[in-house]
Tab-separated table of C-alpha atoms in Angstrom:
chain	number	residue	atom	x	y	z
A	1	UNK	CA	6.044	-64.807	-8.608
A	2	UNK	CA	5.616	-61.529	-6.673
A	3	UNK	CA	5.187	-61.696	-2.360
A	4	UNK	CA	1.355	-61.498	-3.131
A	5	UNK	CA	1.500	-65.363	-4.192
A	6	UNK	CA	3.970	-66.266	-1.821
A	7	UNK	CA	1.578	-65.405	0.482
A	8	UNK	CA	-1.143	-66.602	-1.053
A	9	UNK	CA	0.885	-70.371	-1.614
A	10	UNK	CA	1.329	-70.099	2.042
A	11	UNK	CA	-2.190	-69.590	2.970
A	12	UNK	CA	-3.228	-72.739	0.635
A	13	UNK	CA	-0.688	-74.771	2.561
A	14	UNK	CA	-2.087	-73.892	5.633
A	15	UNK	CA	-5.684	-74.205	4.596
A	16	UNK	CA	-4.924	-78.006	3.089
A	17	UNK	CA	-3.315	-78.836	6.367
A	18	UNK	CA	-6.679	-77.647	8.718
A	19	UNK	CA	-8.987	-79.543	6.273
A	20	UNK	CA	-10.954	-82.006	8.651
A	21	UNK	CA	-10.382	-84.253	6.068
A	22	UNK	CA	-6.528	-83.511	5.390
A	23	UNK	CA	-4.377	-86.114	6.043
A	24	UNK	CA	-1.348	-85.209	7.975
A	25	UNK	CA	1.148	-87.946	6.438
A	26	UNK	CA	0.781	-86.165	3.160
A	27	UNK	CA	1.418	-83.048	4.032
A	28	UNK	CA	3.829	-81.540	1.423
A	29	UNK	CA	6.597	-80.880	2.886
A	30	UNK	CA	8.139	-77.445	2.746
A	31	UNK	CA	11.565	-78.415	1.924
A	32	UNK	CA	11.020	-79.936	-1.820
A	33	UNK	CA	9.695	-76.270	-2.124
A	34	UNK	CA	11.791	-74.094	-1.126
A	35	UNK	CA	14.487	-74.661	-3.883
A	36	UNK	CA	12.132	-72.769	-5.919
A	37	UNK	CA	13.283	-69.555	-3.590
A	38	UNK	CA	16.420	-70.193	-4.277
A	39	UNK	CA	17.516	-67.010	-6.156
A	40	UNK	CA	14.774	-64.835	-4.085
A	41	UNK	CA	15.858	-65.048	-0.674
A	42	UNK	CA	13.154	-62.144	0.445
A	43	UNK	CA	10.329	-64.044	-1.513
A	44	UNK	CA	12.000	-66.773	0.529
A	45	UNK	CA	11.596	-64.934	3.818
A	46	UNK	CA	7.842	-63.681	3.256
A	47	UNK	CA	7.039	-67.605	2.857
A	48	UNK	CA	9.064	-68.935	5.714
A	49	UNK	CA	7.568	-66.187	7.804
A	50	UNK	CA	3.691	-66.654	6.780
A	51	UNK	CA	3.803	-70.533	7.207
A	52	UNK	CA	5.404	-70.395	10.531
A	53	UNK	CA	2.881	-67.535	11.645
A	54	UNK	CA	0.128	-69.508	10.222
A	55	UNK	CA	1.141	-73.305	11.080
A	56	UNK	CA	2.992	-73.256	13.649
A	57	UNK	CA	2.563	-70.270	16.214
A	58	UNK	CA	-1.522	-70.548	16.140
A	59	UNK	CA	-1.977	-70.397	20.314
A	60	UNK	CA	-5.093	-73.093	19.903
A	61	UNK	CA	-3.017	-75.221	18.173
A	62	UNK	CA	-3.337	-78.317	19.626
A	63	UNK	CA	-2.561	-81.157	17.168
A	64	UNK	CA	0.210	-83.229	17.757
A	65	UNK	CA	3.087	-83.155	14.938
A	66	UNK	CA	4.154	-85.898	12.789
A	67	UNK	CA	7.770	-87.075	12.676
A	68	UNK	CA	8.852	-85.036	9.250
A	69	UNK	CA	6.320	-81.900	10.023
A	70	UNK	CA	8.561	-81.457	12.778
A	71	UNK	CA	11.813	-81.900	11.094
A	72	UNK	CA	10.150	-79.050	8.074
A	73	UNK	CA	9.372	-76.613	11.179
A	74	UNK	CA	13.093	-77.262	12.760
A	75	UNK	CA	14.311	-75.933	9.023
A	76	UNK	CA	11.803	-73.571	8.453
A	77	UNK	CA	12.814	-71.720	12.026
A	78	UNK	CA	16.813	-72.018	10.708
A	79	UNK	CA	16.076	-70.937	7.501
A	80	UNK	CA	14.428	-68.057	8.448
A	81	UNK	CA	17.544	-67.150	11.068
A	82	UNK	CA	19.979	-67.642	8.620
A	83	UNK	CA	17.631	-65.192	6.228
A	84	UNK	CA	17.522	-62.428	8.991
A	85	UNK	CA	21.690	-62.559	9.406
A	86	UNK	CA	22.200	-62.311	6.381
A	87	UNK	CA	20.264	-59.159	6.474
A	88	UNK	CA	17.605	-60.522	4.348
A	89	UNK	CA	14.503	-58.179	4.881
A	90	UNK	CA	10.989	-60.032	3.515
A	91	UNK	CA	8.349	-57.769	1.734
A	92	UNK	CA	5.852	-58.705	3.915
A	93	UNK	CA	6.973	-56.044	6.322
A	94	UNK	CA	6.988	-53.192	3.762
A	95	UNK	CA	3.754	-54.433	2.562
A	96	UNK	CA	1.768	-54.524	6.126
A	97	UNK	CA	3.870	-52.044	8.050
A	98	UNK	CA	2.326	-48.827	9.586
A	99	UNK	CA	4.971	-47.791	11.670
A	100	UNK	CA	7.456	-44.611	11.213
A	101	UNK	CA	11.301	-46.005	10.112
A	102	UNK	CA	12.704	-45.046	13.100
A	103	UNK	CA	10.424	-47.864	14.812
A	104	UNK	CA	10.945	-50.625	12.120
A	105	UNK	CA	12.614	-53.597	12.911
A	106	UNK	CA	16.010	-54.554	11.072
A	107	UNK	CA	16.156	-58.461	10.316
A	108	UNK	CA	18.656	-58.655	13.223
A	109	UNK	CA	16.738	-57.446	15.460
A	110	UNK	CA	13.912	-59.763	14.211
A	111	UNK	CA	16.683	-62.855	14.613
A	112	UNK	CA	17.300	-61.665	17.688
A	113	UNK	CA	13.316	-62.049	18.806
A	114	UNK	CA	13.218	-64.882	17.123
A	115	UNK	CA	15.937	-66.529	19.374
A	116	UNK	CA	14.189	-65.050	22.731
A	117	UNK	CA	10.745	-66.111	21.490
A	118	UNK	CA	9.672	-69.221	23.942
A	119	UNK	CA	8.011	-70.340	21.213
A	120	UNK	CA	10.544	-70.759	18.623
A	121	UNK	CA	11.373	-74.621	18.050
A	122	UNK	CA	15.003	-74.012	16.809
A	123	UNK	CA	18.152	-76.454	16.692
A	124	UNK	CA	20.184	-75.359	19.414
A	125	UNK	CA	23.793	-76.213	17.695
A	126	UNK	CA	22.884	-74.715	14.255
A	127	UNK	CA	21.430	-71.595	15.531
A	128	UNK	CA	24.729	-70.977	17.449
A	129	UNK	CA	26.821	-71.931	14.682
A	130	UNK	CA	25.188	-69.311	12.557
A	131	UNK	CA	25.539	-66.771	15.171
A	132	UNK	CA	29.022	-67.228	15.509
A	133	UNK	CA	29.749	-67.373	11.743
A	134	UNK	CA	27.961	-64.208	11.374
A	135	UNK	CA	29.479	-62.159	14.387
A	136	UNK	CA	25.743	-61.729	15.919
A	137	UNK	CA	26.695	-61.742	19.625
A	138	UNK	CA	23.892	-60.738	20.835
A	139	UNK	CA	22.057	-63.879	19.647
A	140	UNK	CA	24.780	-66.428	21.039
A	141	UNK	CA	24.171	-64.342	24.095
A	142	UNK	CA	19.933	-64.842	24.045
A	143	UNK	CA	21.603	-68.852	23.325
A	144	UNK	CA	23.271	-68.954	26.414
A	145	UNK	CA	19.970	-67.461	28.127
A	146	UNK	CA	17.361	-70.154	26.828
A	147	UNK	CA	20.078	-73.364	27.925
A	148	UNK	CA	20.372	-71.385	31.187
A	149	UNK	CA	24.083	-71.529	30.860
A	150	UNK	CA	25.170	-68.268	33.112
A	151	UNK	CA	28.820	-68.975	33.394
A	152	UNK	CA	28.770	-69.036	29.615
A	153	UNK	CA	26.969	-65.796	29.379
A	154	UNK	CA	29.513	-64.472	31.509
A	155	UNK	CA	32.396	-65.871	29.430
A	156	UNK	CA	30.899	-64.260	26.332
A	157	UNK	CA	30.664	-60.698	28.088
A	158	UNK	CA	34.441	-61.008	29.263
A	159	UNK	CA	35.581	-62.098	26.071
A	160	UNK	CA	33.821	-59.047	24.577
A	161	UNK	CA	34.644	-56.531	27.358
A	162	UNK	CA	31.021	-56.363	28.273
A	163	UNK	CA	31.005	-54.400	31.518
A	164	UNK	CA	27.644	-53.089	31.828
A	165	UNK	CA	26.076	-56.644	30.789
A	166	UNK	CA	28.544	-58.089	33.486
A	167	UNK	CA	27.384	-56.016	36.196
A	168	UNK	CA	23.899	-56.848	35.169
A	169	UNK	CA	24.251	-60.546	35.393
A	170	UNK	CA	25.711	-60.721	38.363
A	171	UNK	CA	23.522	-58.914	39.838
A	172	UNK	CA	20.403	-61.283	38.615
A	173	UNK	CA	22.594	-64.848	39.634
A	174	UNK	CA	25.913	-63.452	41.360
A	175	UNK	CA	24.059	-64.613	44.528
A	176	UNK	CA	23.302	-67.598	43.396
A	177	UNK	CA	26.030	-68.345	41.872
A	178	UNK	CA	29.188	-66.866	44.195
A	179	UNK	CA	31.706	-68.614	41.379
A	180	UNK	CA	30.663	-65.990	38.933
A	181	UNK	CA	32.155	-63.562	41.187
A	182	UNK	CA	35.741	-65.807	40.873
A	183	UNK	CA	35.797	-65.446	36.920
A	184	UNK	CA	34.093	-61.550	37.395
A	185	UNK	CA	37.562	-60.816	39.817
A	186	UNK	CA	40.034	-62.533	37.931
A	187	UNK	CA	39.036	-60.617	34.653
A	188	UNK	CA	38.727	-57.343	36.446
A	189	UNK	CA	42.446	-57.587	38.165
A	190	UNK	CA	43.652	-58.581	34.728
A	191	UNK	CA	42.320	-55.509	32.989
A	192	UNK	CA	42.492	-52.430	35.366
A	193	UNK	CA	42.784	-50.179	32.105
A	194	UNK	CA	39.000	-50.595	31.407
A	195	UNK	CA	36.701	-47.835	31.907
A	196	UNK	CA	34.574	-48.293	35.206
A	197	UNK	CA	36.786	-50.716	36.395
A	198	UNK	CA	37.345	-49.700	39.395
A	199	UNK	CA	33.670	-49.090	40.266
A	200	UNK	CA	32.842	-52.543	38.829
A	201	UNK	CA	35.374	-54.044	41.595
A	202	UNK	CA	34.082	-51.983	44.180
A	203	UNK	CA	30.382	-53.175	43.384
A	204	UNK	CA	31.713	-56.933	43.281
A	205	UNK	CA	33.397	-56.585	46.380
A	206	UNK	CA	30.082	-55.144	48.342
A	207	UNK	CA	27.959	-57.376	47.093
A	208	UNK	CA	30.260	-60.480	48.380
A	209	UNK	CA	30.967	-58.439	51.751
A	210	UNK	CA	27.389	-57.708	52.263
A	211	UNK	CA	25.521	-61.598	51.377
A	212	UNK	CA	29.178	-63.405	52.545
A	213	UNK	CA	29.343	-64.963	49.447
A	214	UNK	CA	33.151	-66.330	50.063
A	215	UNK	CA	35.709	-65.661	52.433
A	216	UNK	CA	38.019	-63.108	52.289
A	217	UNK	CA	41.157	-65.438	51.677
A	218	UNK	CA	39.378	-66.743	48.665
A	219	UNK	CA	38.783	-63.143	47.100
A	220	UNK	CA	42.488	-62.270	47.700
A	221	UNK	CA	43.512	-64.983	45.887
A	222	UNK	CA	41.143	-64.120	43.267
A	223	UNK	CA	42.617	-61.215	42.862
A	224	UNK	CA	46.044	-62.062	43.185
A	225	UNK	CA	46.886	-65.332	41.961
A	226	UNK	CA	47.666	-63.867	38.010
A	227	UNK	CA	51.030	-62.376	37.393
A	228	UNK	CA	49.055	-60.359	35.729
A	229	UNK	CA	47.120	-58.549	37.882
A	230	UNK	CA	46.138	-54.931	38.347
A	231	UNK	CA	45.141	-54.674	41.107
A	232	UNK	CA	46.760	-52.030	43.749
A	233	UNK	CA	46.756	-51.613	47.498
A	234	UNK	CA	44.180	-48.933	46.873
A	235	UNK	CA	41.959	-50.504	44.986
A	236	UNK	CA	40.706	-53.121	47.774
A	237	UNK	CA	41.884	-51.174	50.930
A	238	UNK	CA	37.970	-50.600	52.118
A	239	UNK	CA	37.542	-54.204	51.803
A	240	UNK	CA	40.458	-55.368	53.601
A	241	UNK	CA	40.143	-53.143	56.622
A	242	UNK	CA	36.502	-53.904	56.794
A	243	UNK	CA	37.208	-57.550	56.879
A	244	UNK	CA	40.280	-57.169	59.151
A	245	UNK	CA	37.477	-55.104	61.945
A	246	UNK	CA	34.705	-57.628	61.755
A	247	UNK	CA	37.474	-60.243	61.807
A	248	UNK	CA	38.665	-58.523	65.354
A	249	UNK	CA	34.945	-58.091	66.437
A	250	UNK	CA	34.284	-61.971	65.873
A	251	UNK	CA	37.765	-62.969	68.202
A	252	UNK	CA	36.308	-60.504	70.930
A	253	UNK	CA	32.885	-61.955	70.922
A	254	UNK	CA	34.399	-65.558	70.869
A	255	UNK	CA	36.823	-64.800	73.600
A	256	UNK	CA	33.786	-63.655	75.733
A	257	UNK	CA	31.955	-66.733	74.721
A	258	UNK	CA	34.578	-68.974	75.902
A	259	UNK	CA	34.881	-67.092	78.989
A	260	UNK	CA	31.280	-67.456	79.793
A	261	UNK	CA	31.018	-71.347	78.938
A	262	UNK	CA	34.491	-71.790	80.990
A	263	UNK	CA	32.550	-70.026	84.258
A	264	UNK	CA	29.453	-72.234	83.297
A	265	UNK	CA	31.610	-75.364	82.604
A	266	UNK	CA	33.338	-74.926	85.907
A	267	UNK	CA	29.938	-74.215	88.199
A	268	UNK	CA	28.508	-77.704	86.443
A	269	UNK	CA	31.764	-79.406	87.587
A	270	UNK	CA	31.319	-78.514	90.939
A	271	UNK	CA	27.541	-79.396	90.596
A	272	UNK	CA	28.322	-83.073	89.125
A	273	UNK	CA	31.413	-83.308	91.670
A	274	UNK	CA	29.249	-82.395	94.986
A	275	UNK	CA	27.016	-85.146	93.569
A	276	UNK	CA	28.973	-88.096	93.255
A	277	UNK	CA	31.165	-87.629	96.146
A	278	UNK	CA	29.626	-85.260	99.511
A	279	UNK	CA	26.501	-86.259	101.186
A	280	UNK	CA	23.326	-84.475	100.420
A	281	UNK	CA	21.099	-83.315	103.074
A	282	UNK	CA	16.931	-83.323	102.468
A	283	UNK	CA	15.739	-80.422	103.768
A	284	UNK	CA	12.287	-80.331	102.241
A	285	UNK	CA	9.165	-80.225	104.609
A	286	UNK	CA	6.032	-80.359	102.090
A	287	UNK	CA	5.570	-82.128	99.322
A	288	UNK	CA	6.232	-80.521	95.895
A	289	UNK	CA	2.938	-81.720	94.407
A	290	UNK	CA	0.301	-81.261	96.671
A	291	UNK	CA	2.284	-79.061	99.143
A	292	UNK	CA	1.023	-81.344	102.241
A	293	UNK	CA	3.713	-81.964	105.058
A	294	UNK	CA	5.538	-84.749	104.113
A	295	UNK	CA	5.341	-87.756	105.801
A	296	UNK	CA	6.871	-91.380	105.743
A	297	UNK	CA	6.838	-93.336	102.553
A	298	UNK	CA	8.161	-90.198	100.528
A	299	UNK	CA	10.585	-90.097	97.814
A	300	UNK	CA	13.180	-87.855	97.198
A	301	UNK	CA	15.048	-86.794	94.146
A	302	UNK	CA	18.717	-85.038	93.814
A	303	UNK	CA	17.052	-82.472	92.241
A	304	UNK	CA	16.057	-81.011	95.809
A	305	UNK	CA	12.209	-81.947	95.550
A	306	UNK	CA	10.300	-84.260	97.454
A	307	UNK	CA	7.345	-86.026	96.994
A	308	UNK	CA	4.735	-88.280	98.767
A	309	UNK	CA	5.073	-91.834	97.376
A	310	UNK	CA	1.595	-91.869	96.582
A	311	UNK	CA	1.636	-88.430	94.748
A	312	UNK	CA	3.794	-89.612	92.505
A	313	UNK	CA	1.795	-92.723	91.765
A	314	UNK	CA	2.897	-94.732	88.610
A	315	UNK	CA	5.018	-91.815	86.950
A	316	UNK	CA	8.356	-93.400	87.552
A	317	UNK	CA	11.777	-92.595	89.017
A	318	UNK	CA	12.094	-89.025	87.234
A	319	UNK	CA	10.667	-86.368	89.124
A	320	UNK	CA	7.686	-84.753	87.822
A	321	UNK	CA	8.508	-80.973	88.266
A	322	UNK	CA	12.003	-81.781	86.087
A	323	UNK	CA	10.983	-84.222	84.005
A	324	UNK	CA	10.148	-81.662	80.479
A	325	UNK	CA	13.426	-80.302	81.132
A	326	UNK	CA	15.319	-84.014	81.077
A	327	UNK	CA	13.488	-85.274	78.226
A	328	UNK	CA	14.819	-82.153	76.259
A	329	UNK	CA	18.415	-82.470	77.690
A	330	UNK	CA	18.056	-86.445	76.612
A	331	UNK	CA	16.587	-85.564	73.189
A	332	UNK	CA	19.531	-83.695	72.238
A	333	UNK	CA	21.643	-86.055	73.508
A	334	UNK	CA	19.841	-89.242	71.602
A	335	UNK	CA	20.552	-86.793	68.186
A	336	UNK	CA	23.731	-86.335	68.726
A	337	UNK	CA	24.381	-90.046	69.096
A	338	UNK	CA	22.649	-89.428	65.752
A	339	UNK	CA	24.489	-87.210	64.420
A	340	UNK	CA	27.631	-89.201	64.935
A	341	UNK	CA	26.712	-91.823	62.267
A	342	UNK	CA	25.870	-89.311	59.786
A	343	UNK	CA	29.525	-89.269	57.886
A	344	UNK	CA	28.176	-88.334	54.428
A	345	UNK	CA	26.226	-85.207	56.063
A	346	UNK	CA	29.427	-83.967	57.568
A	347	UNK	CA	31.857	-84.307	54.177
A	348	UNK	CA	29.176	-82.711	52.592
A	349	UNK	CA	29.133	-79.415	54.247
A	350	UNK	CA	32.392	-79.548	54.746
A	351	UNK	CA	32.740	-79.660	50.809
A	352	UNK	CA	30.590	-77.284	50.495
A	353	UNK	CA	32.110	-74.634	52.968
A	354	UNK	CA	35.016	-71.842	52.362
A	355	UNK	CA	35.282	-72.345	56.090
A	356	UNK	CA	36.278	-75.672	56.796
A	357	UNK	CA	37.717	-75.093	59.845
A	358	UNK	CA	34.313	-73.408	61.108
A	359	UNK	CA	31.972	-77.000	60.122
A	360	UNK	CA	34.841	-78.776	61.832
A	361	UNK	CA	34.878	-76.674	64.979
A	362	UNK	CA	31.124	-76.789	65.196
A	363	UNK	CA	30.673	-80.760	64.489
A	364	UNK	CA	33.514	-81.480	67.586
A	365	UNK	CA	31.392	-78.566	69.654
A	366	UNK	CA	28.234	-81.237	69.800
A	367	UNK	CA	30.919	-84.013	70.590
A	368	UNK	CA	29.861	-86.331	67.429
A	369	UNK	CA	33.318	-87.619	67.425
A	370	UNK	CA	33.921	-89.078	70.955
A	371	UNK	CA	30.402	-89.402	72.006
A	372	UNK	CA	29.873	-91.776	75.058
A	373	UNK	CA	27.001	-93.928	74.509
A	374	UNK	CA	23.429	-93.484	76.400
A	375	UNK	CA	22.889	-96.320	78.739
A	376	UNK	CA	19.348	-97.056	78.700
A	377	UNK	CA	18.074	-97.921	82.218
């Protein structure tokens, strides 16, 4: 047998199986042949590869796959992995190539397509157990990318002092995912002997400043929590001085804050104070709706405008001019009342926070806690 028939045996496979009148349940299936490969593992290949290419990768393939055709594809797709790690190169490629050697493919190169290809119906747990066996990184890496497993990834590129593939995968999910940056920080601190290092810190550091990805507490600790870590003084100076300004900035603009609602607090007090205790003298001549002189029945509200009785007509015992304004103030009141119930909603963010004290802060700020019922009138 020479890769000519191999093909060829391929092809008639195929062919049998696209007969209108083939039957699908007796479809021969590819593993009682490929024993007779078993001492020409590139014959093997060529095969493998041709039936896959011509069975199973067709893009107007629409016919639904019996229970063992897709058991012979999930071997088929293995098989032909294993082949390609084992450096196993199939004729086929010699035979049809047109390409310079410098451009040719090696087979792990083709495994390692073969793993990225969307396409590729491949058992998940074998596949990595031959990558591992065989030392292909790479491919447990392409793994990790199909199952969407990033902290994974990122576990394989530390164990394998990875920087540059590091730096690029935080950069695609770091935001994303700020716990990358943890693992990221505690490797880097643990191995400041490492070429670009340093830079790599740095770039970790900015990116976390710049999208507040954690607090600075929690990147300390990151940093520091190993016995053996690396990290100097120097190394995270920038960080900690930029922190410690915009921390100072943030007390200044809060002090100012509190000064302003203390002023506006106060003038309200006095407001609320005049209004339950000193008498409060109507000075209004015209009415505030059709600007006539006012005259006997008219109505007025503490508000300071007056009205005509029969301007005011059915509307009620809010006055018109204010009454926007009070349905807004009593909206946000009503959600608050709201908001009080909402336990769950507030453990939540607060779980979700590296500032706990902040969510607390802001949740008493809308007085959810001691909120004094609305009285309906």
């Amino acid at each position: 047998m020479d890769v000519r028939a191999a093909a060829a045996t391929a092809d008639e496979m195929h062919d049998d199986m696209s007969a209108p009148y083939a039957d699908t349940t007796s479809l021969l299936s590819m593993r009682r042949i490929q024993h007779l490969f078993a001492d020409q593992p590139t014959w093997l290949a060529a095969f493998l590869e041709r039936i896959i290419t011509r069975r199973w990768l067709p893009s107007d393939s629409s016919r639904e796959l019996i229970a063992e055709e897709d058991s012979d594809m999930k071997s088929a797709w293995n098989t032909l992995l294993e082949l390609y790690l084992c450096s196993v190169e199939s004729p086929l490629h010699e035979l049809n190539s047109s390409s310079s050697p410098s451009e040719k493919q090696t087979p792990k190169e083709r495994a390692l397509n073969l793993l990225r290809n969307p396409r590729t119906n491949i058992d998940w747990e074998r596949a990595y157990v031959l990558c591992a066996s065989n030392g292909f990184t790479e491919g447990i890496a392409a793994l990790y990318e199909q199952r969407g497993d990033i902290a994974a990834l990122l576990d394989l590129y530390i164990e394998h002092d990875s920087l540059p593939s590091m730096r690029r995968l935080l950069d695609e999910h770091g935001e994303s995912q700020p716990d990358l940056y943890i693992k990221a920080l505690h490797y880097l601190a643990r191995n400041p002997q490492l070429a670009d290092n340093e830079e790599l810190l740095a770039d970790c550091l900015s990116t976390i400043e710049k999208h507040n990805l954690m607090s600075p507490l929690r990147v300390l600790q990151a940093l520091g929590d190993s016995e053996q870590s690396g990290v100097t003084l120097g190394m995270v100076r920038g960080y900690i001085m930029r922190q410690i300004n915009a921390t100072s900035k943030r007390i200044e603009d809060n002090k100012a804050a509190i000064a302003s609602y203390t002023s506006e607090f106060k003038v309200h007090s006095e407001k609320m104070d005049a209004l339950k205790n000193k008498p409060i003298v109507f000075q209004s001549t015209k009415c505030t709706s059709c600007m006539a002189p006012l005259d006997l029945p008219s109505v007025h509200f503490l508000c300071k405008h007056s009205y005509h009785q029969r301007c005011l007509g059915d509307i009620g015992d809010s006055c018109p001019r204010c009454q926007a304004e009070n349905q807004k103030l009593e909206d946000q009141r009503r959600a608050q009342e709201i908001s009080a119930k909402q336990h769950d909603a507030f453990f939540d963010k607060l779980h979700h926070s590296d500032e706990g004290f902040d969510v607390i802060a802001s949740w008493f700020a809308k007085s959810p806690f001691a909120f004094t019922k609305l009285i309906d009138q």
